[in-house]
Amino acid sequence: MEAEFVFEFDKNKAEIIYKALKVEERDAISKAKVYLDDNKLILMLEADDLTDLRAAVNAWLRLIKACLEVL
């Protein structure tokens, strides 16, 4: 199962959040990829089943929300 999210921020915020999330990619339980395309942050998640995908979505969205709160 896969999910893809695209977030648009101003370029500076997008770069900061990208750098913060990129480090988390390798430690993720499910497969996660974070990309930066100008001012767009792209998050792609892959999991074996719906439960794992839901957990991954919740975790990554919380990380993004935490980054935004700090900025």
PDB file of C-alpha atoms in Angstrom:
ATOM      1  CA  MET A   1       0.000   0.000   0.000  1.00  0.00           C
ATOM      2  CA  GLU A   2       1.231   3.474  -0.817  1.00  0.00           C
ATOM      3  CA  ALA A   3       0.427   7.062   0.047  1.00  0.00           C
ATOM      4  CA  GLU A   4       1.825  10.281  -1.361  1.00  0.00           C
ATOM      5  CA  PHE A   5       1.507  13.770   0.104  1.00  0.00           C
ATOM      6  CA  VAL A   6       2.546  17.076  -1.429  1.00  0.00           C
ATOM      7  CA  PHE A   7       2.936  20.122   0.810  1.00  0.00           C
ATOM      8  CA  GLU A   8       3.550  23.620  -0.496  1.00  0.00           C
ATOM      9  CA  PHE A   9       5.512  26.013   1.700  1.00  0.00           C
ATOM     10  CA  ASP A  10       7.632  29.033   1.033  1.00  0.00           C
ATOM     11  CA  LYS A  11      11.036  27.909  -0.252  1.00  0.00           C
ATOM     12  CA  ASN A  12      12.892  28.537   3.023  1.00  0.00           C
ATOM     13  CA  LYS A  13      10.403  26.565   5.151  1.00  0.00           C
ATOM     14  CA  ALA A  14      10.336  23.730   2.627  1.00  0.00           C
ATOM     15  CA  GLU A  15      14.134  23.385   2.784  1.00  0.00           C
ATOM     16  CA  ILE A  16      14.232  23.455   6.583  1.00  0.00           C
ATOM     17  CA  ILE A  17      11.488  20.843   6.947  1.00  0.00           C
ATOM     18  CA  TYR A  18      13.051  18.696   4.214  1.00  0.00           C
ATOM     19  CA  LYS A  19      16.400  18.639   6.034  1.00  0.00           C
ATOM     20  CA  ALA A  20      14.712  17.774   9.330  1.00  0.00           C
ATOM     21  CA  LEU A  21      12.679  14.928   7.818  1.00  0.00           C
ATOM     22  CA  LYS A  22      15.367  13.501   5.530  1.00  0.00           C
ATOM     23  CA  VAL A  23      17.276  12.210   8.560  1.00  0.00           C
ATOM     24  CA  GLU A  24      14.215  10.244   9.689  1.00  0.00           C
ATOM     25  CA  GLU A  25      13.896   8.315   6.403  1.00  0.00           C
ATOM     26  CA  ARG A  26      16.383   5.591   7.217  1.00  0.00           C
ATOM     27  CA  ASP A  27      14.961   4.940  10.700  1.00  0.00           C
ATOM     28  CA  ALA A  28      11.342   4.619   9.562  1.00  0.00           C
ATOM     29  CA  ILE A  29       9.568   1.315  10.143  1.00  0.00           C
ATOM     30  CA  SER A  30       7.745   1.594   6.839  1.00  0.00           C
ATOM     31  CA  LYS A  31       9.421   2.711   3.636  1.00  0.00           C
ATOM     32  CA  ALA A  32       9.491   6.485   3.469  1.00  0.00           C
ATOM     33  CA  LYS A  33      10.973   8.891   0.943  1.00  0.00           C
ATOM     34  CA  VAL A  34      11.104  12.656   1.257  1.00  0.00           C
ATOM     35  CA  TYR A  35      11.742  14.848  -1.772  1.00  0.00           C
ATOM     36  CA  LEU A  36      12.091  18.571  -2.286  1.00  0.00           C
ATOM     37  CA  ASP A  37      10.904  20.171  -5.525  1.00  0.00           C
ATOM     38  CA  ASP A  38      11.394  23.944  -5.326  1.00  0.00           C
ATOM     39  CA  ASN A  39       8.826  24.954  -2.681  1.00  0.00           C
ATOM     40  CA  LYS A  40       7.060  21.566  -2.576  1.00  0.00           C
ATOM     41  CA  LEU A  41       7.814  18.909  -0.011  1.00  0.00           C
ATOM     42  CA  ILE A  42       6.835  15.449  -1.274  1.00  0.00           C
ATOM     43  CA  LEU A  43       6.368  12.574   1.148  1.00  0.00           C
ATOM     44  CA  MET A  44       5.952   9.047  -0.227  1.00  0.00           C
ATOM     45  CA  LEU A  45       5.098   6.210   2.138  1.00  0.00           C
ATOM     46  CA  GLU A  46       4.873   2.479   1.508  1.00  0.00           C
ATOM     47  CA  ALA A  47       3.737  -0.204   3.934  1.00  0.00           C
ATOM     48  CA  ASP A  48       2.730  -3.849   3.828  1.00  0.00           C
ATOM     49  CA  ASP A  49      -0.815  -3.323   5.097  1.00  0.00           C
ATOM     50  CA  LEU A  50      -3.324  -0.603   5.896  1.00  0.00           C
ATOM     51  CA  THR A  51      -2.580  -0.594   9.618  1.00  0.00           C
ATOM     52  CA  ASP A  52       1.127   0.012   9.059  1.00  0.00           C
ATOM     53  CA  LEU A  53       0.385   2.675   6.453  1.00  0.00           C
ATOM     54  CA  ARG A  54      -1.987   4.471   8.806  1.00  0.00           C
ATOM     55  CA  ALA A  55       0.624   4.435  11.571  1.00  0.00           C
ATOM     56  CA  ALA A  56       3.261   5.780   9.174  1.00  0.00           C
ATOM     57  CA  VAL A  57       0.972   8.558   7.929  1.00  0.00           C
ATOM     58  CA  ASN A  58       0.163   9.601  11.491  1.00  0.00           C
ATOM     59  CA  ALA A  59       3.815   9.600  12.525  1.00  0.00           C
ATOM     60  CA  TRP A  60       5.066  11.569   9.520  1.00  0.00           C
ATOM     61  CA  LEU A  61       2.253  14.123   9.689  1.00  0.00           C
ATOM     62  CA  ARG A  62       3.022  14.655  13.380  1.00  0.00           C
ATOM     63  CA  LEU A  63       6.687  15.226  12.505  1.00  0.00           C
ATOM     64  CA  ILE A  64       5.733  17.817   9.889  1.00  0.00           C
ATOM     65  CA  LYS A  65       3.355  19.505  12.313  1.00  0.00           C
ATOM     66  CA  ALA A  66       6.106  19.644  14.956  1.00  0.00           C
ATOM     67  CA  CYS A  67       8.485  21.232  12.451  1.00  0.00           C
ATOM     68  CA  LEU A  68       5.897  23.869  11.568  1.00  0.00           C
ATOM     69  CA  GLU A  69       5.240  24.642  15.228  1.00  0.00           C
ATOM     70  CA  VAL A  70       8.939  25.231  15.830  1.00  0.00           C
ATOM     71  CA  LEU A  71       9.221  27.539  12.831  1.00  0.00           C
TER      72      LEU A  71
END
